[in-house]
């Protein structure tokens, strides 16, 4: 399908499911090589990374643990602003090799905040693997260690990415059409 409608917007096909599968396999190969003997803990950032993580992790063949984390959507009062809290992390990170799996690094603010928080838990090594990186949109110091695709600053849906909650289930990645 070359075009999809998600809610009130049209999106054009950008990366086919096959192209994504191939690239995710390449990333898995690279990670398998780098993580040999390291017993990594993968932290999957919900919701967006669920599909990327499922495909990637099926091809990881080093012993590893997998856990799921998320910033809850609780919002404080107007005066306290947004106070999202990291939830889901039960494992100790101390002296572990930790790899965060993310769908997309856009401004990088989410990942820079997460990394600050994770570093206080004293992991031995901390890496970031993202399906998509938008270097032009970056507003922080985040530098992903593993990148599926470098893309321009366009709004995307599919393969875990949503537009107002919809479109995450699409197996390909689509970009917003200008109206
Ligand atoms: P950040 O700007 O790097 O902090 O990105 C935060 C989050 O915004 C990502 O984890 C995604 O959930 C979401 N996001 C960023 N770019 C897109 C996009 O193109 N489509 C859908 N969601 C996006
Ligand atoms: Mg996300």
Short mmCIF file of N, CA and C and ligand atoms in Angstrom, two decimals:
data_model
loop_
_atom_site.label_atom_id
_atom_site.label_comp_id
_atom_site.label_asym_id
_atom_site.label_seq_id
_atom_site.Cartn_x
_atom_site.Cartn_y
_atom_site.Cartn_z
N UNK A 1 0.84 -1.19 0.00
CA UNK A 1 0.00 0.00 0.00
C UNK A 1 0.88 1.26 0.00
N UNK A 2 0.71 2.09 -0.99
CA UNK A 2 1.61 3.25 -1.14
C UNK A 2 1.17 4.42 -0.25
N UNK A 3 -0.14 4.50 0.02
CA UNK A 3 -0.66 5.58 0.85
C UNK A 3 -1.59 4.99 1.89
N UNK A 4 -1.52 5.51 3.11
CA UNK A 4 -2.49 5.10 4.12
C UNK A 4 -3.13 6.33 4.74
N UNK A 5 -4.36 6.12 5.18
CA UNK A 5 -5.07 7.16 5.89
C UNK A 5 -5.04 6.79 7.37
N UNK A 6 -4.53 7.67 8.21
CA UNK A 6 -4.58 7.45 9.66
C UNK A 6 -5.31 8.65 10.25
N UNK A 7 -6.48 8.38 10.82
CA UNK A 7 -7.37 9.44 11.27
C UNK A 7 -7.58 10.44 10.13
N UNK A 8 -7.26 11.72 10.36
CA UNK A 8 -7.57 12.74 9.35
C UNK A 8 -6.41 13.05 8.41
N UNK A 9 -5.35 12.24 8.45
CA UNK A 9 -4.17 12.56 7.65
C UNK A 9 -3.79 11.43 6.71
N UNK A 10 -3.15 11.81 5.57
CA UNK A 10 -2.62 10.82 4.63
C UNK A 10 -1.12 10.70 4.80
N UNK A 11 -0.67 9.48 4.70
CA UNK A 11 0.76 9.19 4.84
C UNK A 11 1.23 8.38 3.63
N UNK A 12 2.44 8.69 3.17
CA UNK A 12 2.99 8.00 2.00
C UNK A 12 4.06 7.00 2.44
N UNK A 13 4.09 5.88 1.74
CA UNK A 13 5.06 4.82 2.06
C UNK A 13 6.50 5.35 1.97
N UNK A 14 7.28 5.07 3.00
CA UNK A 14 8.67 5.52 3.02
C UNK A 14 9.63 4.33 3.10
N UNK A 15 9.38 3.41 4.04
CA UNK A 15 10.23 2.23 4.18
C UNK A 15 9.34 0.99 4.17
N UNK A 16 9.57 0.09 3.22
CA UNK A 16 8.73 -1.11 3.14
C UNK A 16 9.07 -2.06 4.28
N UNK A 17 8.13 -2.95 4.54
CA UNK A 17 8.34 -3.95 5.60
C UNK A 17 9.59 -4.77 5.31
N UNK A 18 9.82 -5.08 4.05
CA UNK A 18 10.98 -5.90 3.70
C UNK A 18 12.29 -5.16 3.98
N UNK A 19 12.30 -3.89 3.63
CA UNK A 19 13.51 -3.10 3.87
C UNK A 19 13.79 -2.98 5.37
N UNK A 20 12.74 -2.82 6.15
CA UNK A 20 12.91 -2.72 7.60
C UNK A 20 13.45 -4.06 8.14
N UNK A 21 12.84 -5.15 7.69
CA UNK A 21 13.28 -6.48 8.15
C UNK A 21 14.76 -6.70 7.90
N UNK A 22 15.20 -6.35 6.70
CA UNK A 22 16.62 -6.53 6.33
C UNK A 22 17.52 -5.73 7.24
N UNK A 23 17.15 -4.48 7.46
CA UNK A 23 17.99 -3.59 8.25
C UNK A 23 18.02 -4.03 9.73
N UNK A 24 16.87 -4.48 10.22
CA UNK A 24 16.80 -4.94 11.61
C UNK A 24 17.69 -6.18 11.78
N UNK A 25 17.72 -7.05 10.78
CA UNK A 25 18.59 -8.23 10.83
C UNK A 25 20.06 -7.81 10.89
N UNK A 26 20.42 -6.80 10.11
CA UNK A 26 21.80 -6.32 10.14
C UNK A 26 22.16 -5.79 11.51
N UNK A 27 21.24 -5.03 12.11
CA UNK A 27 21.48 -4.50 13.45
C UNK A 27 21.67 -5.64 14.46
N UNK A 28 20.83 -6.67 14.34
CA UNK A 28 20.92 -7.81 15.26
C UNK A 28 22.28 -8.49 15.15
N UNK A 29 22.77 -8.63 13.93
CA UNK A 29 24.09 -9.23 13.71
C UNK A 29 25.16 -8.44 14.44
N UNK A 30 25.08 -7.13 14.27
CA UNK A 30 26.06 -6.23 14.88
C UNK A 30 26.00 -6.33 16.41
N UNK A 31 24.79 -6.31 16.94
CA UNK A 31 24.61 -6.37 18.39
C UNK A 31 25.07 -7.74 18.92
N UNK A 32 24.76 -8.81 18.22
CA UNK A 32 25.23 -10.14 18.65
C UNK A 32 26.75 -10.18 18.77
N UNK A 33 27.41 -9.56 17.81
CA UNK A 33 28.88 -9.56 17.80
C UNK A 33 29.39 -8.74 18.99
N UNK A 34 28.82 -7.55 19.18
CA UNK A 34 29.31 -6.66 20.24
C UNK A 34 28.98 -7.16 21.64
N UNK A 35 27.91 -7.93 21.79
CA UNK A 35 27.42 -8.29 23.12
C UNK A 35 27.85 -9.69 23.57
N UNK A 36 28.70 -10.32 22.79
CA UNK A 36 29.15 -11.65 23.16
C UNK A 36 29.78 -11.64 24.55
N UNK A 37 29.31 -12.53 25.41
CA UNK A 37 29.87 -12.65 26.76
C UNK A 37 29.45 -11.55 27.71
N UNK A 38 28.56 -10.66 27.29
CA UNK A 38 28.20 -9.52 28.15
C UNK A 38 26.87 -9.68 28.88
N UNK A 39 26.13 -10.73 28.58
CA UNK A 39 24.86 -10.97 29.28
C UNK A 39 24.00 -9.70 29.35
N UNK A 40 23.68 -9.09 28.21
CA UNK A 40 23.01 -7.79 28.24
C UNK A 40 21.57 -7.85 28.77
N UNK A 41 21.15 -6.71 29.28
CA UNK A 41 19.74 -6.50 29.65
C UNK A 41 19.17 -5.51 28.65
N UNK A 42 18.19 -5.94 27.87
CA UNK A 42 17.52 -5.03 26.93
C UNK A 42 16.35 -4.36 27.64
N UNK A 43 16.29 -3.04 27.55
CA UNK A 43 15.15 -2.30 28.09
C UNK A 43 14.35 -1.75 26.92
N UNK A 44 13.14 -2.25 26.74
CA UNK A 44 12.30 -1.86 25.62
C UNK A 44 11.42 -0.69 26.06
N UNK A 45 11.54 0.42 25.33
CA UNK A 45 10.80 1.63 25.66
C UNK A 45 9.40 1.56 25.05
N UNK A 46 8.40 1.42 25.89
CA UNK A 46 7.02 1.36 25.41
C UNK A 46 6.46 2.75 25.24
N UNK A 47 5.44 2.98 24.37
CA UNK A 47 4.82 1.94 23.57
C UNK A 47 5.54 1.72 22.25
N UNK A 48 6.17 2.78 21.74
CA UNK A 48 6.61 2.79 20.35
C UNK A 48 7.55 1.69 19.92
N UNK A 49 8.41 1.21 20.84
CA UNK A 49 9.46 0.28 20.41
C UNK A 49 9.01 -1.17 20.35
N UNK A 50 7.73 -1.44 20.61
CA UNK A 50 7.32 -2.85 20.75
C UNK A 50 7.59 -3.68 19.49
N UNK A 51 7.37 -3.10 18.31
CA UNK A 51 7.49 -3.90 17.09
C UNK A 51 8.96 -4.07 16.68
N UNK A 52 9.69 -2.98 16.76
CA UNK A 52 11.14 -3.03 16.51
C UNK A 52 11.80 -4.03 17.45
N UNK A 53 11.44 -3.97 18.73
CA UNK A 53 12.05 -4.85 19.73
C UNK A 53 11.71 -6.31 19.44
N UNK A 54 10.45 -6.57 19.09
CA UNK A 54 10.03 -7.96 18.85
C UNK A 54 10.83 -8.54 17.67
N UNK A 55 10.98 -7.78 16.60
CA UNK A 55 11.72 -8.28 15.43
C UNK A 55 13.21 -8.42 15.73
N UNK A 56 13.78 -7.42 16.37
CA UNK A 56 15.21 -7.45 16.67
C UNK A 56 15.56 -8.58 17.63
N UNK A 57 14.79 -8.70 18.69
CA UNK A 57 15.15 -9.65 19.75
C UNK A 57 15.02 -11.10 19.31
N UNK A 58 14.16 -11.36 18.30
CA UNK A 58 14.06 -12.72 17.77
C UNK A 58 15.38 -13.16 17.14
N UNK A 59 16.19 -12.19 16.75
CA UNK A 59 17.45 -12.51 16.09
C UNK A 59 18.67 -12.32 16.99
N UNK A 60 18.42 -12.01 18.25
CA UNK A 60 19.53 -11.91 19.20
C UNK A 60 19.83 -13.31 19.73
N UNK A 61 21.08 -13.73 19.61
CA UNK A 61 21.40 -15.11 20.00
C UNK A 61 22.42 -15.21 21.12
N UNK A 62 22.67 -14.09 21.81
CA UNK A 62 23.49 -14.16 23.02
C UNK A 62 22.52 -14.23 24.21
N UNK A 63 22.94 -14.89 25.31
CA UNK A 63 22.06 -14.92 26.48
C UNK A 63 21.74 -13.50 26.92
N UNK A 64 20.48 -13.21 27.17
CA UNK A 64 20.09 -11.85 27.51
C UNK A 64 18.81 -11.84 28.32
N UNK A 65 18.57 -10.72 29.02
CA UNK A 65 17.28 -10.51 29.67
C UNK A 65 16.57 -9.37 28.95
N UNK A 66 15.26 -9.36 29.06
CA UNK A 66 14.45 -8.33 28.40
C UNK A 66 13.45 -7.78 29.40
N UNK A 67 13.39 -6.46 29.48
CA UNK A 67 12.40 -5.84 30.35
C UNK A 67 11.77 -4.65 29.62
N UNK A 68 10.65 -4.17 30.14
CA UNK A 68 9.88 -3.14 29.45
C UNK A 68 9.69 -1.93 30.35
N UNK A 69 9.96 -0.75 29.80
CA UNK A 69 9.83 0.47 30.59
C UNK A 69 8.98 1.48 29.84
N UNK A 70 8.54 2.49 30.59
CA UNK A 70 7.65 3.48 29.98
C UNK A 70 7.58 4.70 30.88
N UNK A 71 7.42 5.87 30.29
CA UNK A 71 7.07 7.04 31.08
C UNK A 71 5.56 7.09 31.17
N UNK A 72 5.02 7.08 32.38
CA UNK A 72 3.56 7.10 32.51
C UNK A 72 3.06 8.48 32.10
N UNK A 73 1.75 8.53 31.79
CA UNK A 73 1.24 9.78 31.22
C UNK A 73 0.59 10.67 32.28
N UNK A 74 0.92 10.38 33.54
CA UNK A 74 0.40 11.22 34.61
C UNK A 74 0.88 12.66 34.43
N UNK A 75 -0.01 13.59 34.52
CA UNK A 75 0.38 14.99 34.45
C UNK A 75 0.06 15.65 35.77
N UNK A 76 0.98 16.44 36.27
CA UNK A 76 0.76 17.14 37.53
C UNK A 76 -0.19 18.31 37.33
N UNK A 77 -0.36 19.08 38.36
CA UNK A 77 -1.18 20.28 38.22
C UNK A 77 -0.44 21.26 37.32
N UNK A 78 -1.12 22.29 36.91
CA UNK A 78 -0.50 23.28 36.01
C UNK A 78 0.80 23.83 36.60
N UNK A 79 0.78 24.07 37.91
CA UNK A 79 1.96 24.69 38.51
C UNK A 79 3.15 23.73 38.56
N UNK A 80 2.87 22.43 38.72
CA UNK A 80 4.01 21.51 38.80
C UNK A 80 4.43 21.02 37.41
N UNK A 81 3.61 21.32 36.40
CA UNK A 81 3.99 20.94 35.04
C UNK A 81 3.90 19.45 34.82
N UNK A 82 4.59 18.96 33.80
CA UNK A 82 4.57 17.52 33.51
C UNK A 82 5.52 16.79 34.42
N UNK A 83 5.01 15.78 35.08
CA UNK A 83 5.83 15.02 36.01
C UNK A 83 5.79 13.54 35.66
N UNK A 84 6.17 13.20 34.42
CA UNK A 84 6.10 11.80 34.04
C UNK A 84 7.13 10.99 34.79
N UNK A 85 6.68 9.81 35.20
CA UNK A 85 7.52 8.96 36.04
C UNK A 85 7.89 7.70 35.26
N UNK A 86 9.12 7.27 35.39
CA UNK A 86 9.56 6.05 34.72
C UNK A 86 8.97 4.85 35.45
N UNK A 87 8.26 4.00 34.71
CA UNK A 87 7.68 2.82 35.37
C UNK A 87 8.15 1.54 34.69
N UNK A 88 8.11 0.46 35.42
CA UNK A 88 8.38 -0.86 34.85
C UNK A 88 9.76 -1.42 35.16
N UNK A 89 10.67 -0.59 35.62
CA UNK A 89 12.03 -1.07 35.82
C UNK A 89 12.16 -1.76 37.18
N UNK A 90 12.27 -3.10 37.15
CA UNK A 90 12.38 -3.87 38.40
C UNK A 90 13.80 -4.40 38.59
N UNK A 91 14.53 -4.55 37.50
CA UNK A 91 15.85 -5.17 37.55
C UNK A 91 16.89 -4.19 38.10
N UNK A 92 17.88 -4.73 38.76
CA UNK A 92 19.03 -3.90 39.15
C UNK A 92 19.91 -3.72 37.92
N UNK A 93 20.36 -2.49 37.70
CA UNK A 93 21.23 -2.24 36.55
C UNK A 93 22.71 -2.26 36.95
N UNK A 94 22.95 -2.34 38.24
CA UNK A 94 24.32 -2.21 38.74
C UNK A 94 25.26 -3.22 38.06
N UNK A 95 26.29 -2.69 37.45
CA UNK A 95 27.31 -3.49 36.76
C UNK A 95 26.78 -4.31 35.58
N UNK A 96 25.58 -4.00 35.10
CA UNK A 96 25.05 -4.72 33.95
C UNK A 96 25.40 -3.98 32.66
N UNK A 97 25.37 -4.72 31.56
CA UNK A 97 25.44 -4.11 30.25
C UNK A 97 24.00 -3.92 29.79
N UNK A 98 23.60 -2.66 29.62
CA UNK A 98 22.20 -2.32 29.36
C UNK A 98 22.06 -1.73 27.95
N UNK A 99 21.08 -2.21 27.22
CA UNK A 99 20.80 -1.65 25.88
C UNK A 99 19.34 -1.21 25.84
N UNK A 100 19.12 0.08 25.64
CA UNK A 100 17.77 0.60 25.51
C UNK A 100 17.33 0.46 24.06
N UNK A 101 16.13 -0.05 23.85
CA UNK A 101 15.55 -0.14 22.50
C UNK A 101 14.45 0.90 22.36
N UNK A 102 14.60 1.79 21.37
CA UNK A 102 13.66 2.90 21.19
C UNK A 102 13.17 2.91 19.75
N UNK A 103 11.98 3.45 19.53
CA UNK A 103 11.45 3.51 18.16
C UNK A 103 12.11 4.63 17.37
N UNK A 104 12.13 5.84 17.96
CA UNK A 104 12.65 6.98 17.21
C UNK A 104 13.28 7.99 18.16
N UNK A 105 14.43 8.51 17.77
CA UNK A 105 15.03 9.64 18.48
C UNK A 105 14.81 10.87 17.62
N UNK A 106 14.00 11.78 18.15
CA UNK A 106 13.60 12.98 17.43
C UNK A 106 14.36 14.15 18.04
N UNK A 107 13.77 14.88 19.00
CA UNK A 107 14.53 15.93 19.69
C UNK A 107 15.61 15.31 20.59
N UNK A 108 15.41 14.05 20.96
CA UNK A 108 16.36 13.38 21.85
C UNK A 108 16.12 13.67 23.33
N UNK A 109 15.11 14.49 23.62
CA UNK A 109 14.89 14.89 25.02
C UNK A 109 14.45 13.70 25.88
N UNK A 110 13.61 12.83 25.31
CA UNK A 110 13.16 11.65 26.07
C UNK A 110 14.35 10.77 26.43
N UNK A 111 15.20 10.50 25.46
CA UNK A 111 16.35 9.62 25.71
C UNK A 111 17.38 10.26 26.61
N UNK A 112 17.56 11.59 26.51
CA UNK A 112 18.57 12.19 27.38
C UNK A 112 18.09 12.16 28.82
N UNK A 113 16.78 12.35 29.01
CA UNK A 113 16.24 12.26 30.37
C UNK A 113 16.34 10.82 30.90
N UNK A 114 15.98 9.87 30.05
CA UNK A 114 16.04 8.46 30.46
C UNK A 114 17.48 8.07 30.82
N UNK A 115 18.44 8.47 29.99
CA UNK A 115 19.82 8.08 30.24
C UNK A 115 20.34 8.68 31.54
N UNK A 116 19.94 9.93 31.83
CA UNK A 116 20.34 10.52 33.12
C UNK A 116 19.84 9.67 34.27
N UNK A 117 18.59 9.24 34.13
CA UNK A 117 17.98 8.44 35.19
C UNK A 117 18.66 7.06 35.29
N UNK A 118 18.92 6.44 34.16
CA UNK A 118 19.52 5.10 34.17
C UNK A 118 20.96 5.13 34.68
N UNK A 119 21.67 6.21 34.36
CA UNK A 119 23.08 6.29 34.80
C UNK A 119 23.20 6.31 36.32
N UNK A 120 22.20 6.85 37.01
CA UNK A 120 22.25 6.88 38.48
C UNK A 120 22.18 5.46 39.04
N UNK A 121 21.76 4.50 38.22
CA UNK A 121 21.66 3.11 38.69
C UNK A 121 22.93 2.31 38.41
N UNK A 122 23.95 3.03 37.97
CA UNK A 122 25.31 2.49 37.84
C UNK A 122 25.46 1.24 36.96
N UNK A 123 24.93 1.28 35.75
CA UNK A 123 25.22 0.16 34.84
C UNK A 123 26.69 0.19 34.44
N UNK A 124 27.25 -0.97 34.07
CA UNK A 124 28.65 -1.01 33.63
C UNK A 124 28.75 -0.36 32.25
N UNK A 125 27.78 -0.66 31.40
CA UNK A 125 27.75 -0.10 30.04
C UNK A 125 26.30 0.22 29.71
N UNK A 126 26.11 1.29 28.93
CA UNK A 126 24.75 1.72 28.59
C UNK A 126 24.72 2.13 27.12
N UNK A 127 23.88 1.46 26.35
CA UNK A 127 23.81 1.72 24.91
C UNK A 127 22.39 2.05 24.49
N UNK A 128 22.30 2.71 23.33
CA UNK A 128 20.99 3.03 22.77
C UNK A 128 20.89 2.50 21.35
N UNK A 129 19.87 1.68 21.12
CA UNK A 129 19.57 1.22 19.76
C UNK A 129 18.22 1.78 19.37
N UNK A 130 18.18 2.53 18.28
CA UNK A 130 16.91 3.11 17.84
C UNK A 130 16.61 2.71 16.41
N UNK A 131 15.36 2.45 16.14
CA UNK A 131 14.98 2.08 14.78
C UNK A 131 15.21 3.27 13.85
N UNK A 132 14.81 4.46 14.34
CA UNK A 132 14.92 5.67 13.51
C UNK A 132 15.61 6.78 14.27
N UNK A 133 16.48 7.48 13.56
CA UNK A 133 17.17 8.65 14.12
C UNK A 133 16.95 9.80 13.16
N UNK A 134 16.52 10.97 13.72
CA UNK A 134 16.34 12.18 12.90
C UNK A 134 17.37 13.20 13.33
N UNK A 135 18.57 13.14 12.77
CA UNK A 135 19.66 14.01 13.23
C UNK A 135 19.32 15.50 13.16
N UNK A 136 18.53 15.89 12.15
CA UNK A 136 18.19 17.32 11.99
C UNK A 136 17.29 17.83 13.10
N UNK A 137 16.57 16.93 13.76
CA UNK A 137 15.61 17.34 14.80
C UNK A 137 16.24 17.37 16.19
N UNK A 138 17.46 16.86 16.29
CA UNK A 138 18.11 16.66 17.60
C UNK A 138 18.34 17.97 18.35
N UNK A 139 17.93 17.97 19.63
CA UNK A 139 18.12 19.15 20.47
C UNK A 139 18.85 18.79 21.75
N UNK A 140 19.51 17.66 21.79
CA UNK A 140 20.19 17.25 23.02
C UNK A 140 21.46 16.49 22.67
N UNK A 141 22.10 15.96 23.69
CA UNK A 141 23.41 15.34 23.49
C UNK A 141 23.35 13.86 23.11
N UNK A 142 22.13 13.34 22.93
CA UNK A 142 21.99 11.90 22.70
C UNK A 142 22.70 11.45 21.42
N UNK A 143 23.45 10.34 21.56
CA UNK A 143 24.09 9.77 20.37
C UNK A 143 23.80 8.27 20.35
N UNK A 144 22.85 7.86 19.49
CA UNK A 144 22.52 6.43 19.47
C UNK A 144 23.72 5.59 19.01
N UNK A 145 23.86 4.41 19.63
CA UNK A 145 24.96 3.52 19.27
C UNK A 145 24.60 2.64 18.08
N UNK A 146 23.32 2.33 17.96
CA UNK A 146 22.84 1.51 16.84
C UNK A 146 21.63 2.21 16.23
N UNK A 147 21.70 2.47 14.93
CA UNK A 147 20.61 3.17 14.25
C UNK A 147 20.13 2.34 13.06
N UNK A 148 18.82 2.12 13.00
CA UNK A 148 18.26 1.43 11.85
C UNK A 148 18.31 2.32 10.62
N UNK A 149 17.66 3.48 10.71
CA UNK A 149 17.60 4.41 9.58
C UNK A 149 17.79 5.83 10.04
N UNK A 150 18.66 6.58 9.38
CA UNK A 150 18.77 8.03 9.56
C UNK A 150 17.78 8.67 8.61
N UNK A 151 16.85 9.48 9.15
CA UNK A 151 15.84 10.09 8.30
C UNK A 151 15.77 11.58 8.55
N UNK A 152 15.26 12.33 7.55
CA UNK A 152 15.07 13.77 7.76
C UNK A 152 13.96 14.01 8.80
N UNK A 153 13.79 15.27 9.17
CA UNK A 153 12.83 15.63 10.20
C UNK A 153 11.40 15.64 9.64
N UNK A 154 10.85 14.44 9.45
CA UNK A 154 9.47 14.32 8.95
C UNK A 154 8.67 13.51 9.96
N UNK A 155 7.34 13.70 9.96
CA UNK A 155 6.51 12.96 10.90
C UNK A 155 6.14 11.60 10.31
N UNK A 156 6.35 10.55 11.10
CA UNK A 156 6.21 9.18 10.61
C UNK A 156 5.12 8.42 11.36
N UNK A 157 4.55 7.43 10.69
CA UNK A 157 3.71 6.45 11.40
C UNK A 157 4.06 5.05 10.92
N UNK A 158 3.67 4.08 11.75
CA UNK A 158 3.85 2.68 11.40
C UNK A 158 5.03 2.07 12.12
N UNK A 159 5.05 0.75 12.17
CA UNK A 159 6.12 -0.01 12.80
C UNK A 159 6.33 0.47 14.25
N UNK A 160 5.22 0.66 14.93
CA UNK A 160 5.26 1.08 16.34
C UNK A 160 4.98 2.55 16.55
N UNK A 161 5.25 3.36 15.52
CA UNK A 161 5.04 4.82 15.65
C UNK A 161 3.58 5.17 15.42
N UNK A 162 3.07 6.09 16.20
CA UNK A 162 1.64 6.42 16.11
C UNK A 162 1.41 7.86 15.72
N UNK A 163 0.22 8.08 15.17
CA UNK A 163 -0.32 9.43 15.03
C UNK A 163 -1.58 9.45 15.90
N UNK A 164 -1.55 10.20 16.97
CA UNK A 164 -2.65 10.28 17.93
C UNK A 164 -3.18 8.90 18.31
N UNK A 165 -2.25 7.98 18.57
CA UNK A 165 -2.63 6.66 19.06
C UNK A 165 -2.88 5.62 17.98
N UNK A 166 -2.98 6.04 16.75
CA UNK A 166 -3.30 5.11 15.65
C UNK A 166 -2.10 4.90 14.73
N UNK A 167 -2.11 3.77 14.04
CA UNK A 167 -1.09 3.49 13.02
C UNK A 167 0.10 2.68 13.51
N UNK A 168 0.13 2.36 14.79
CA UNK A 168 1.28 1.62 15.33
C UNK A 168 1.41 0.23 14.73
N UNK A 169 0.27 -0.34 14.32
CA UNK A 169 0.25 -1.72 13.85
C UNK A 169 0.70 -1.88 12.40
N UNK A 170 0.89 -0.79 11.67
CA UNK A 170 1.31 -0.90 10.27
C UNK A 170 2.70 -1.53 10.20
N UNK A 171 2.92 -2.43 9.23
CA UNK A 171 4.20 -3.15 9.17
C UNK A 171 5.28 -2.36 8.44
N UNK A 172 4.88 -1.29 7.73
CA UNK A 172 5.85 -0.44 7.04
C UNK A 172 5.89 0.91 7.73
N UNK A 173 6.79 1.78 7.30
CA UNK A 173 6.88 3.14 7.86
C UNK A 173 6.45 4.14 6.78
N UNK A 174 5.57 5.05 7.18
CA UNK A 174 4.98 6.03 6.27
C UNK A 174 5.30 7.45 6.76
N UNK A 175 5.40 8.39 5.81
CA UNK A 175 5.63 9.79 6.20
C UNK A 175 4.40 10.63 5.91
N UNK A 176 4.22 11.65 6.73
CA UNK A 176 3.07 12.55 6.59
C UNK A 176 3.16 13.27 5.25
N UNK A 177 2.04 13.26 4.51
CA UNK A 177 1.98 14.02 3.26
C UNK A 177 1.62 15.46 3.59
N UNK A 178 2.25 16.40 2.91
CA UNK A 178 1.86 17.78 3.14
C UNK A 178 0.55 18.03 2.43
N UNK A 179 -0.31 18.82 3.03
CA UNK A 179 -1.64 19.00 2.44
C UNK A 179 -1.66 20.19 1.50
P1 LIG B 1 12.01 12.91 21.35
O1 LIG B 1 11.61 14.19 20.69
O2 LIG B 1 13.32 12.38 20.83
O3 LIG B 1 12.01 13.06 22.86
O4 LIG B 1 10.92 11.85 20.97
C1 LIG B 1 9.99 11.42 21.89
C2 LIG B 1 8.95 10.50 21.35
O5 LIG B 1 8.16 11.21 20.41
C3 LIG B 1 9.42 9.28 20.61
O6 LIG B 1 9.81 8.22 21.43
C4 LIG B 1 8.15 8.93 19.85
O7 LIG B 1 7.28 8.22 20.70
C5 LIG B 1 7.60 10.30 19.52
N1 LIG B 1 7.94 10.66 18.13
C6 LIG B 1 9.00 11.36 17.67
N2 LIG B 1 8.97 11.47 16.33
C7 LIG B 1 7.85 10.82 15.93
C8 LIG B 1 7.26 10.57 14.64
O8 LIG B 1 7.75 10.96 13.56
N3 LIG B 1 6.09 9.87 14.64
C9 LIG B 1 5.51 9.40 15.78
N4 LIG B 1 6.04 9.59 16.99
C10 LIG B 1 7.19 10.31 17.07
MG1 LIG B 2 8.89 6.29 21.89
#
